[in-house]
Every structure is written in structure tokens, then in C-alpha cells.
CSV table of C-alpha atoms in Angstrom, one decimal:
chain,number,residue,atom,x,y,z
A,2,MET,CA,0.0,0.0,0.0
A,3,ILE,CA,1.4,3.5,-0.9
A,4,ASP,CA,1.4,6.6,1.2
A,5,LEU,CA,-0.6,9.4,-0.3
A,6,ALA,CA,0.5,12.9,0.2
A,7,ALA,CA,-1.3,14.4,3.2
A,8,PHE,CA,-4.3,16.4,2.4
A,9,ILE,CA,-4.5,19.5,4.7
A,10,SER,CA,-7.8,21.4,4.6
A,11,ARG,CA,-7.7,25.2,4.0
A,12,ALA,CA,-11.2,25.4,5.7
A,13,GLN,CA,-10.6,24.0,9.1
A,14,GLY,CA,-13.9,23.9,11.1
A,15,ILE,CA,-16.1,24.2,8.0
A,16,LYS,CA,-18.4,21.3,7.6
A,17,THR,CA,-18.2,19.6,4.2
A,18,SER,CA,-20.3,17.1,2.5
A,19,LEU,CA,-17.3,15.7,0.9
A,20,LEU,CA,-16.9,12.1,1.9
A,21,GLY,CA,-19.8,12.2,4.4
A,22,ALA,CA,-20.4,15.7,5.7
A,23,THR,CA,-17.7,15.6,8.3
A,24,GLU,CA,-15.4,18.4,9.7
A,25,LEU,CA,-12.0,17.6,8.2
A,26,SER,CA,-8.9,19.1,9.4
A,27,ARG,CA,-6.8,16.7,7.3
A,28,TYR,CA,-6.9,13.4,5.6
A,29,SER,CA,-4.0,11.1,4.7
A,30,LEU,CA,-3.3,7.6,4.4
A,31,ARG,CA,-0.7,5.5,6.3
A,32,SER,CA,1.0,2.3,5.3
A,33,ALA,CA,-0.3,-1.0,6.7
A,34,GLN,CA,2.2,-3.4,8.1
A,35,THR,CA,2.0,-6.9,6.6
A,36,LYS,CA,3.4,-10.1,8.2
A,37,LEU,CA,4.9,-12.6,5.8
A,38,SER,CA,3.4,-16.0,6.5
A,39,PRO,CA,4.8,-19.5,5.7
A,40,GLN,CA,3.2,-21.0,2.6
A,41,GLY,CA,2.2,-24.6,3.3
A,42,ARG,CA,1.0,-27.2,0.9
A,43,ASN,CA,-2.7,-27.8,0.9
A,44,PRO,CA,-4.5,-31.0,-0.4
A,45,PRO,CA,-5.5,-30.7,-4.1
A,46,HIS,CA,-8.4,-28.3,-4.6
A,47,THR,CA,-11.7,-29.8,-5.7
A,48,THR,CA,-13.5,-27.2,-7.9
A,49,THR,CA,-17.3,-26.8,-7.6
A,50,MET,CA,-18.6,-25.4,-10.9
A,51,THR,CA,-21.7,-23.3,-11.0
A,52,ALA,CA,-24.2,-22.9,-13.9
A,53,GLN,CA,-23.5,-19.3,-14.0
A,54,LYS,CA,-20.4,-17.2,-13.3
A,55,THR,CA,-20.6,-14.7,-10.5
A,56,PRO,CA,-20.9,-11.0,-11.3
A,57,ILE,CA,-18.1,-8.5,-10.4
A,58,TYR,CA,-18.7,-5.3,-8.5
A,59,PHE,CA,-16.6,-2.2,-8.5
A,60,LEU,CA,-17.3,0.0,-5.5
A,61,SER,CA,-16.3,3.6,-5.0
A,62,HIS,CA,-15.7,3.4,-1.3
A,63,GLY,CA,-14.8,7.0,0.0
A,64,GLY,CA,-13.3,7.5,3.4
A,65,PRO,CA,-14.2,6.2,6.9
A,66,GLN,CA,-17.2,8.7,6.9
A,67,THR,CA,-19.0,6.5,4.4
A,68,CYS,CA,-20.1,3.9,6.9
A,69,HIS,CA,-21.0,6.5,9.4
A,70,THR,CA,-23.3,8.7,7.2
A,71,PRO,CA,-26.4,7.0,6.2
A,72,THR,CA,-27.7,10.3,4.8
A,73,HIS,CA,-24.9,10.4,2.1
A,74,PRO,CA,-26.5,9.5,-1.3
A,75,VAL,CA,-23.9,6.7,-1.8
A,76,TYR,CA,-25.0,4.9,1.3
A,77,PRO,CA,-28.4,3.5,-0.1
A,78,GLN,CA,-26.6,2.6,-3.4
A,79,LEU,CA,-24.2,0.2,-1.5
A,80,GLN,CA,-26.9,-1.2,0.5
A,81,SER,CA,-28.9,-2.0,-2.8
A,82,ILE,CA,-25.6,-3.9,-4.0
A,83,GLY,CA,-25.7,-5.9,-0.8
A,84,ARG,CA,-29.2,-6.9,-1.4
A,85,GLU,CA,-28.5,-7.9,-4.9
A,86,ILE,CA,-25.6,-10.1,-3.8
A,87,SER,CA,-27.8,-11.7,-1.2
A,88,ASN,CA,-30.7,-12.3,-3.5
A,89,THR,CA,-28.8,-14.1,-6.2
A,90,SER,CA,-30.0,-17.6,-7.1
A,91,THR,CA,-26.6,-19.0,-6.1
A,92,LYS,CA,-25.1,-17.4,-3.0
A,93,PRO,CA,-21.3,-16.7,-3.4
A,94,ALA,CA,-19.3,-19.0,-1.3
A,95,ALA,CA,-16.6,-16.6,-0.8
A,96,ILE,CA,-15.5,-13.0,-1.7
A,97,VAL,CA,-12.1,-12.1,-3.2
A,98,VAL,CA,-11.6,-8.4,-2.9
A,99,PHE,CA,-8.9,-6.0,-4.5
A,100,SER,CA,-8.6,-2.6,-2.7
A,101,ALA,CA,-6.9,0.5,-3.8
A,102,HIS,CA,-5.2,0.5,-0.4
A,103,TRP,CA,-3.0,-2.5,-0.8
A,104,GLN,CA,-0.3,-2.5,-3.5
A,105,SER,CA,2.3,-5.3,-3.4
A,106,SER,CA,5.7,-4.6,-2.0
A,107,SER,CA,7.0,-8.0,-2.9
A,108,GLY,CA,8.6,-7.2,-6.3
A,109,PRO,CA,7.6,-7.3,-9.9
A,110,ASN,CA,4.9,-9.6,-11.1
A,111,THR,CA,4.1,-10.5,-7.6
A,112,ILE,CA,0.9,-10.4,-5.8
A,113,GLU,CA,0.3,-10.7,-2.0
A,114,VAL,CA,-2.7,-12.7,-0.6
A,115,ASN,CA,-3.8,-12.6,2.9
A,116,THR,CA,-3.5,-16.2,3.9
A,117,SER,CA,-4.8,-16.0,7.6
A,118,ASP,CA,-7.4,-18.5,8.3
A,119,LYS,CA,-8.9,-16.2,11.0
A,120,PRO,CA,-10.0,-12.6,10.9
A,121,LEU,CA,-7.2,-10.2,11.8
A,122,PRO,CA,-7.7,-6.7,13.4
A,123,LEU,CA,-8.9,-4.0,11.0
A,124,ILE,CA,-6.4,-1.5,9.5
A,125,TYR,CA,-7.3,2.1,10.3
A,126,ASP,CA,-5.3,3.5,7.4
A,127,PHE,CA,-6.2,7.2,7.7
A,128,TYR,CA,-5.4,10.2,9.9
A,129,GLY,CA,-7.1,13.2,11.4
A,130,PHE,CA,-10.6,11.9,12.0
A,131,PRO,CA,-12.7,11.6,15.1
A,132,ASP,CA,-11.6,9.0,17.7
A,133,HIS,CA,-14.7,6.9,17.1
A,134,TYR,CA,-13.7,6.2,13.5
A,135,TYR,CA,-10.9,4.3,14.9
A,136,LYS,CA,-13.1,2.0,17.0
A,137,THR,CA,-15.2,1.0,14.2
A,138,GLN,CA,-15.7,-2.8,14.1
A,139,PHE,CA,-16.5,-5.0,11.1
A,140,PRO,CA,-16.8,-8.7,12.1
A,141,TYR,CA,-16.1,-11.1,9.2
A,142,ARG,CA,-14.8,-14.5,8.4
A,143,ALA,CA,-11.6,-15.4,6.7
A,144,SER,CA,-10.8,-18.6,4.9
A,145,GLY,CA,-7.4,-20.3,4.6
A,146,LYS,CA,-8.8,-22.6,2.0
A,147,VAL,CA,-10.1,-19.9,-0.3
A,148,SER,CA,-6.7,-18.0,0.2
A,149,GLN,CA,-4.9,-21.0,-1.0
A,150,ARG,CA,-7.1,-21.5,-4.0
A,151,VAL,CA,-6.4,-17.9,-4.9
A,152,MET,CA,-2.7,-18.4,-4.6
A,153,ASP,CA,-2.9,-21.5,-6.8
A,154,VAL,CA,-4.9,-19.8,-9.4
A,155,LEU,CA,-2.4,-16.9,-9.5
A,156,ASN,CA,0.6,-19.1,-9.6
A,157,GLU,CA,-0.9,-21.3,-12.3
A,158,GLY,CA,-1.6,-18.2,-14.4
A,159,GLY,CA,2.0,-16.9,-14.3
A,160,VAL,CA,1.6,-14.4,-11.5
A,161,LYS,CA,3.8,-15.1,-8.4
A,162,ALA,CA,1.7,-15.2,-5.3
A,163,VAL,CA,3.0,-14.5,-1.7
A,164,GLY,CA,1.2,-15.3,1.3
A,165,VAL,CA,1.0,-12.5,4.1
A,166,GLU,CA,-1.0,-12.0,7.1
A,167,ARG,CA,-2.8,-8.7,7.0
A,168,GLY,CA,-6.1,-7.2,8.2
A,169,LEU,CA,-8.8,-5.6,6.0
A,170,ASP,CA,-7.9,-2.0,5.0
A,171,HIS,CA,-10.6,0.7,4.9
A,172,GLY,CA,-11.0,0.2,1.1
A,173,VAL,CA,-12.8,-3.1,2.1
A,174,TRP,CA,-14.3,-2.7,5.6
A,175,VAL,CA,-15.8,0.7,4.9
A,176,PRO,CA,-17.9,-0.2,1.9
A,177,PHE,CA,-18.6,-3.7,3.1
A,178,LYS,CA,-20.0,-2.5,6.3
A,179,VAL,CA,-22.6,-0.7,4.4
A,180,VAL,CA,-23.0,-3.3,1.7
A,181,PHE,CA,-23.8,-6.1,4.2
A,182,GLU,CA,-25.6,-4.0,6.8
A,183,GLY,CA,-28.4,-6.2,8.2
A,184,LEU,CA,-27.1,-9.0,6.1
A,185,GLU,CA,-24.1,-10.0,8.3
A,186,LYS,CA,-25.3,-13.6,8.7
A,187,GLU,CA,-25.4,-14.1,4.9
A,188,MET,CA,-21.9,-12.6,4.4
A,189,PRO,CA,-19.4,-15.1,3.0
A,190,PRO,CA,-15.8,-15.4,4.0
A,191,ILE,CA,-13.6,-12.5,2.6
A,192,VAL,CA,-10.1,-12.8,1.3
A,193,GLN,CA,-8.2,-9.6,0.3
A,194,VAL,CA,-5.6,-9.6,-2.4
A,195,SER,CA,-3.2,-6.9,-3.4
A,196,LEU,CA,-2.7,-4.9,-6.4
A,197,PHE,CA,0.6,-5.1,-8.3
A,198,GLY,CA,3.1,-2.6,-6.9
A,199,ALA,CA,3.6,-0.9,-10.4
A,200,GLU,CA,0.8,1.4,-11.7
A,201,ASP,CA,0.5,-0.4,-15.1
A,202,ALA,CA,-3.1,-0.7,-16.7
A,203,GLU,CA,-2.2,-3.6,-18.8
A,204,GLU,CA,-0.7,-5.7,-15.9
A,205,HIS,CA,-3.9,-5.2,-14.0
A,206,LEU,CA,-6.0,-6.2,-16.9
A,207,ARG,CA,-3.9,-9.3,-17.0
A,208,LEU,CA,-4.3,-9.9,-13.3
A,209,GLY,CA,-8.1,-9.9,-13.8
A,210,ARG,CA,-7.9,-12.3,-16.6
A,211,VAL,CA,-5.9,-14.7,-14.3
A,212,VAL,CA,-8.4,-14.7,-11.4
A,213,ALA,CA,-11.4,-14.7,-13.8
A,214,ARG,CA,-11.8,-18.6,-13.3
A,215,LEU,CA,-12.8,-18.1,-9.6
A,216,ARG,CA,-16.0,-16.8,-10.9
A,217,GLU,CA,-16.8,-20.3,-12.2
A,218,GLU,CA,-16.3,-21.5,-8.7
A,219,ASN,CA,-18.9,-19.5,-7.1
A,220,ILE,CA,-16.5,-16.9,-5.7
A,221,LEU,CA,-17.5,-13.3,-6.0
A,222,ILE,CA,-14.9,-10.8,-7.2
A,223,VAL,CA,-15.0,-7.2,-5.8
A,224,VAL,CA,-12.8,-4.4,-6.7
A,225,SER,CA,-12.7,-1.3,-4.6
A,226,GLY,CA,-11.3,2.2,-5.5
A,227,MET,CA,-13.0,5.6,-6.6
A,228,ALA,CA,-14.1,6.4,-10.1
A,229,VAL,CA,-12.5,9.9,-9.5
A,230,HIS,CA,-10.1,10.6,-6.7
A,231,ASN,CA,-8.3,13.8,-6.0
A,232,LEU,CA,-7.8,14.6,-2.3
A,233,ARG,CA,-5.5,17.5,-3.1
A,234,ASP,CA,-8.3,19.5,-4.9
A,235,MET,CA,-10.9,18.8,-2.2
A,236,TRP,CA,-10.3,22.2,-0.7
A,237,VAL,CA,-11.4,23.9,-3.8
A,238,THR,CA,-15.0,22.6,-3.3
A,239,ILE,CA,-15.2,22.7,0.4
A,240,ARG,CA,-17.9,25.2,0.3
A,241,ASP,CA,-19.6,24.1,-3.0
A,242,PRO,CA,-19.2,20.4,-3.8
A,243,LYS,CA,-20.2,20.9,-7.4
A,244,PRO,CA,-18.2,18.5,-9.6
A,245,LEU,CA,-15.0,19.9,-11.0
A,246,SER,CA,-14.7,19.8,-14.8
A,247,TYR,CA,-12.4,16.9,-14.8
A,248,THR,CA,-14.7,14.9,-12.4
A,249,ALA,CA,-17.5,15.0,-15.0
A,250,SER,CA,-15.3,14.5,-18.0
A,251,PHE,CA,-13.4,11.5,-16.5
A,252,ASP,CA,-16.4,10.0,-14.9
A,253,GLU,CA,-18.1,9.9,-18.4
A,254,ALA,CA,-14.9,8.5,-20.0
A,255,LEU,CA,-14.8,5.8,-17.6
A,256,ARG,CA,-18.4,4.8,-18.1
A,257,GLU,CA,-17.9,4.7,-21.9
A,258,ALA,CA,-14.8,2.6,-21.5
A,259,VAL,CA,-16.5,0.1,-19.2
A,260,GLU,CA,-19.6,-0.1,-21.1
A,261,SER,CA,-18.0,-0.5,-24.4
A,262,ASP,CA,-17.9,-3.9,-26.2
A,263,PRO,CA,-16.2,-6.6,-24.3
A,264,GLY,CA,-13.0,-7.8,-25.6
A,265,SER,CA,-10.0,-5.9,-27.3
A,266,ASP,CA,-12.2,-2.8,-27.7
A,267,ARG,CA,-12.9,-2.5,-24.0
A,268,ASP,CA,-9.3,-3.4,-23.1
A,269,THR,CA,-8.0,-0.7,-25.4
A,270,ARG,CA,-10.2,1.9,-24.0
A,271,MET,CA,-9.3,1.0,-20.5
A,272,LYS,CA,-5.6,1.4,-21.2
A,273,GLU,CA,-6.4,4.8,-23.0
A,274,LEU,CA,-7.9,6.1,-19.7
A,275,VAL,CA,-4.5,6.5,-18.2
A,276,LYS,CA,-3.2,8.4,-21.2
A,277,ARG,CA,-6.1,11.0,-21.0
A,278,THR,CA,-5.1,14.6,-20.5
A,279,ASP,CA,-7.2,14.8,-17.6
A,280,VAL,CA,-6.1,11.7,-15.8
A,281,LYS,CA,-3.5,13.4,-13.5
A,282,ARG,CA,-6.2,15.5,-12.2
A,283,ALA,CA,-8.8,12.8,-11.9
A,284,HIS,CA,-6.2,10.4,-10.4
A,285,PRO,CA,-2.9,12.0,-9.3
A,286,THR,CA,-1.9,8.6,-8.4
A,287,LEU,CA,-3.5,5.6,-10.2
A,288,GLU,CA,-4.2,3.2,-7.2
A,289,HIS,CA,-8.0,4.1,-6.9
A,290,LEU,CA,-8.5,3.6,-10.7
A,291,LEU,CA,-6.6,0.3,-11.3
A,292,PRO,CA,-9.0,-2.0,-9.4
A,293,ILE,CA,-11.6,-1.5,-12.0
A,294,HIS,CA,-9.0,-2.6,-14.6
A,295,VAL,CA,-8.8,-5.9,-12.6
A,296,GLY,CA,-12.6,-6.1,-12.7
A,297,VAL,CA,-12.5,-5.5,-16.6
A,298,GLY,CA,-9.9,-8.3,-17.0
A,299,ALA,CA,-12.0,-10.7,-14.9
A,300,ALA,CA,-15.1,-9.8,-16.7
A,301,GLY,CA,-14.0,-11.4,-20.0
A,302,SER,CA,-17.0,-11.4,-22.4
A,303,ASP,CA,-19.4,-10.1,-19.7
A,304,ARG,CA,-20.7,-6.6,-20.3
A,305,GLY,CA,-20.1,-3.7,-17.7
A,306,LYS,CA,-22.8,-1.5,-16.5
A,307,ARG,CA,-22.7,1.7,-14.4
A,308,LEU,CA,-25.3,1.3,-11.6
A,309,TRP,CA,-25.1,4.7,-10.3
A,310,THR,CA,-22.9,7.8,-10.2
A,311,MET,CA,-22.5,11.1,-8.4
A,312,GLY,CA,-19.8,13.8,-8.8
A,313,GLU,CA,-18.9,15.4,-5.6
A,314,GLY,CA,-16.0,18.0,-5.9
A,315,SER,CA,-13.0,16.2,-6.8
A,316,LEU,CA,-14.5,12.7,-6.3
A,317,SER,CA,-16.9,10.5,-8.3
A,318,TRP,CA,-18.8,7.9,-6.5
A,319,ALA,CA,-19.6,5.8,-9.6
A,320,GLN,CA,-20.6,2.1,-8.8
A,321,PHE,CA,-20.3,-0.6,-11.6
A,322,ARG,CA,-21.3,-4.2,-12.1
A,323,PHE,CA,-20.0,-6.8,-14.7
A,324,GLY,CA,-22.2,-9.7,-15.7
A,325,GLU,CA,-25.8,-10.4,-15.0
A,326,VAL,CA,-27.6,-11.3,-11.8
A,327,ARG,CA,-30.4,-13.9,-11.3
A,328,SER,CA,-32.6,-13.3,-8.4
A,329,GLY,CA,-33.1,-16.2,-6.1
């Protein structure tokens, strides 16, 4: 996980609707420590095939305020995704999630996988928020068996996988706390997987293609970031959260790319996003964008659809789904 430059608000004491109508004095992210774990050998995996591939969701997750602010417009949108997941004809056996807040530090072509078979303490990877945000709890289940399956799939697909022990960062527990609110008993085990350390669009498309086979084993893939994410410009809209020009333009370009014809056309459009003239405004660093490249790679021939969006200053809260959902 990378450290973002600290965001210092120039409007201290002013209530802002950005990221959930909280008084912000500063917002930055801190590195999460990971503990390398020994990689044991498990018995051969027996694949359980399903009649339909699981869908893929891209969640724009926001900061820790998201799960504490039910009045924010994104809150019911995330809840509706939770109901959709819970109402599918085949409930997912597990969730594999990629977050913007975990980039591999283990070298080129190497992905880190949380291999703990028990839930670890949450990572509160943010600064400058009220104390109660650092006491937020999100009970969840882990799965060493699913973790090993992910490791096997990565290694078989030509991506080196390294096992680590690491709690969930806020790119996972914040949106999931809303998504599964009231549905906790139906929430399957969660395994978090890192992004690559390098901010390379093609490599993250490839990563998605490698893990796509998990969808045929009733494992739900979730990718978590932000459609537009520029913390440095938040002060510009502190009084008026009207979307900045690049927020609207990049948000629309992302929709067009995701909803384009699956295959080489969509892959090309996704790679072109990181070459746009407005990309350095929409994403000064790419870690919040690259999760959706993983989603596109994993989608294969399934179409992408924007479920909802809202521009808010220098942020976009767009939510996407790849593939169809059959109600139970």
C-alpha cells in the first residue's frame, strides 16, 4: 500500500459534504504493516462449478465517514448492491476483494494474498478523523482454503503469489460494512488480495484475466477504489461540492470505456484512460483507478454497466457491475 501525500484542509472547522459531511482538518493514508506467512502445501483443490459465473462489482468506497453517514447518497446505493448479492440464485461461497489501499511490496509480477485462516484486526489507514472512527468494528470470516485457492490460481496463471497476514484496510471494511448492513449472517468469507506494486493498466487487466476462473467456482470478485479521486483538490470545493470539470469528464470517459464492447475494444479503451489529458487531475496517483482494470480483465465477455454515479467536488462515486444477476 502506498502513502498518499497528506491532504490539509484550508477550511478547518467548515462542515463539508465531501466524503460524508464531516469536519475535516486533514486526511491522509498511512502504510499498513503486513506479516509474511509461511506457505504450506494444501491438499489438491476440488472445484465446484456453478451454472452461472458470479458477477463482479466495482465499489467507490470513500473515506471512513462513508459507513457512518447514512444520509450520504452513496449509502443506499451500496446497500442495494448488498441486497443484490444476497438475493442471487446462487449465494457466493466467498468474496475475493482487491482494494486501492494494498499495493504489493514483494517485487515485480508479484501479488500478495492474505492467507490468515482467521480474521485479523482491521487496518485504520487514515489520519485526522474523530476518535470513534478508529473504534469501528467489522466482524467477518476469513478462509485459509479460499486463500490457498487464490494463490494456486495466480501461480498457475503466471503471477507469483506471496502469502501474508494482514487485516482488511478501509477500502474493504468501509464499503462492506454498508453493503452487508443487516445481512451479516449471509456474508461469506472474505479474502483480500493486493494490486501489483507498479501502476500499470495492462498488468492489472492481466491480473483480472488470471483470477477470472474463480467466478466459475462461485467466488464473487469485488474491486474497490474511486471512479475519480483527487484529495489535493478537495479544498477547492469545500464550500460548494459541485463536480469539477475533470470529475465530470473522466467519470463519463470511464463509463464509456467500461460499457464498451467486451474484448479488445474495451481493453484498449481502459488502457487509453490512463493516457488522457485529465487523468492526472482525476487520479494524481492511479491506485484508486486500477482496481476497475482488474474487474474488466476478470469480466471477460461479460458486459459492464454503471449502476449509479454522483460527482462530488474532486470525487466520483460511480458504482459498476460486470455480468448479469439472477434473483433467487
